[in-house]
Every structure is written in structure tokens, then in C-alpha cells.
Amino acid sequence: MLHENTYYAYGTNDKDGIAVYTSDDLVNWQKQLTLALHKDDSWGDRWFWAPEVYYIPQEKKFYMYYSVDEHISVAISDSPTGPFRQDIQKPII
């Protein structure tokens, strides 16, 4: 995702949630120290997969749709690096 001249990539290689990496040039990437989404802020606690993040300018919010425990969920953040949280911790599907 590109937002304000920074690229964001979300990875699913962490057992505790979804990591986020940033880049200014798509060549050099920096892993952020904290997870974008931690399992404590999610309905599920395993099998985090396929994150997609969308920015809604009218709300100034970022929405992360992702799969967890074989269900689709959504979490919200004020920042593209997170922390993303589910206020109502249940899957949408």
C-alpha cells in the first residue's frame, strides 16, 4: 500500500499476528518493531493470512481485512503501521 510517499507491506510470517514493513523506494524495507495487528487485538489467535489494508480519507482510518482461524475479520487503526484493533471481536464471515 502506498500512503503519503511511504510503501507498506503486511506479512503473515509471525505467529502472534501480522507484521508491517515500510519502504521509501520498494527496494529497501524496514520491519517495524511492533506488529500491525497483534492476536490480542483480534477475534482469532492463529492462522493470520491475506491482509489487505484500505485507507478511508473521509474517516481518516485504515481498515485491515484479513483471514484468521479460517474466518474473515476486519480491524481498524489511525495509522498504516497499526496497531489495528477489532472493537467487536468476532468474524464478519
C-alpha atoms as one frame of an Amber mdcrd trajectory, in Angstrom:
protein
   0.000   0.000   0.000   1.251   3.498  -0.806   0.300   6.245   1.655   1.919
   9.700   1.843   5.041   8.639  -0.117   5.688   5.540   2.011   5.045   1.958
   0.960   3.618  -0.556   3.439   3.756  -4.336   3.134   1.960  -6.626   5.556
   3.436 -10.032   6.306   1.962 -13.191   7.755   5.134 -14.864   8.988   4.592
 -14.067  12.687   2.638 -16.488  14.873   1.299 -13.634  17.039  -0.291 -11.576
  14.260   0.549  -9.505  11.207   3.851  -7.680  10.776   4.349  -4.482   8.787
   7.313  -3.371   6.698   7.917   0.130   5.302   9.908   1.425   2.339  10.513
   4.702   0.546  11.789   3.066  -2.652  10.361  -0.503  -2.867  13.942  -1.823
  -2.650  14.964  -1.272   0.975  12.452  -2.445   3.572  12.361  -1.868   7.327
  10.403  -4.200   9.603   8.545  -2.225  12.244   9.276  -3.119  15.867   5.661
  -3.856  16.752   3.063  -5.892  14.901   0.465  -4.035  12.859  -2.118  -6.452
  14.291  -1.483  -8.496  17.425  -3.588 -11.559  18.165  -4.667  -9.983  21.479
  -6.492  -7.308  19.449  -8.201  -9.826  17.155 -11.070 -12.271  17.332  -8.850
 -15.208  16.385  -5.464 -16.275  17.604  -3.923 -18.354  14.799  -3.551 -18.691
  11.034  -3.312 -14.989  10.216  -3.393 -14.669   6.445  -4.064 -12.449   3.410
  -4.153  -8.956   4.961  -5.405  -6.080   2.814  -5.379  -2.523   4.113  -7.551
   0.324   2.821  -7.459   3.983   3.793 -10.786   5.831   4.033  -9.900   9.555
   3.771 -13.294  10.802   4.975 -12.830   8.882   8.231  -9.014   9.196   8.418
  -8.982   5.478   9.305  -7.229   2.406   7.965  -9.166  -0.848   7.661  -7.352
  -4.187   7.618  -9.319  -7.122   6.226  -7.656 -10.451   6.938  -8.248 -14.122
   7.476  -7.798 -15.621  10.944  -8.790 -19.072  12.173 -10.259 -19.610   8.679
 -12.686 -16.667   9.037 -12.603 -13.156   7.604 -12.242 -10.300  10.067 -11.654
  -6.554   9.980  -9.623  -4.340  12.308  -9.247  -0.545  12.345  -6.334   1.814
  13.017  -5.476   5.510  12.830  -2.097   4.613  11.300  -0.978   2.289   8.478
   1.535   0.730  10.890  -1.149  -0.002  13.471  -1.988  -1.002  15.984  -5.047
  -2.408  14.241  -7.794  -3.482  16.640 -11.186  -5.132  16.450 -13.604  -3.293
  18.711 -16.133  -6.102  18.323 -14.092  -9.273  18.379 -15.961 -11.597  16.050
 -15.504 -12.587  12.400 -17.522 -10.829   9.702 -17.946 -14.095   7.789
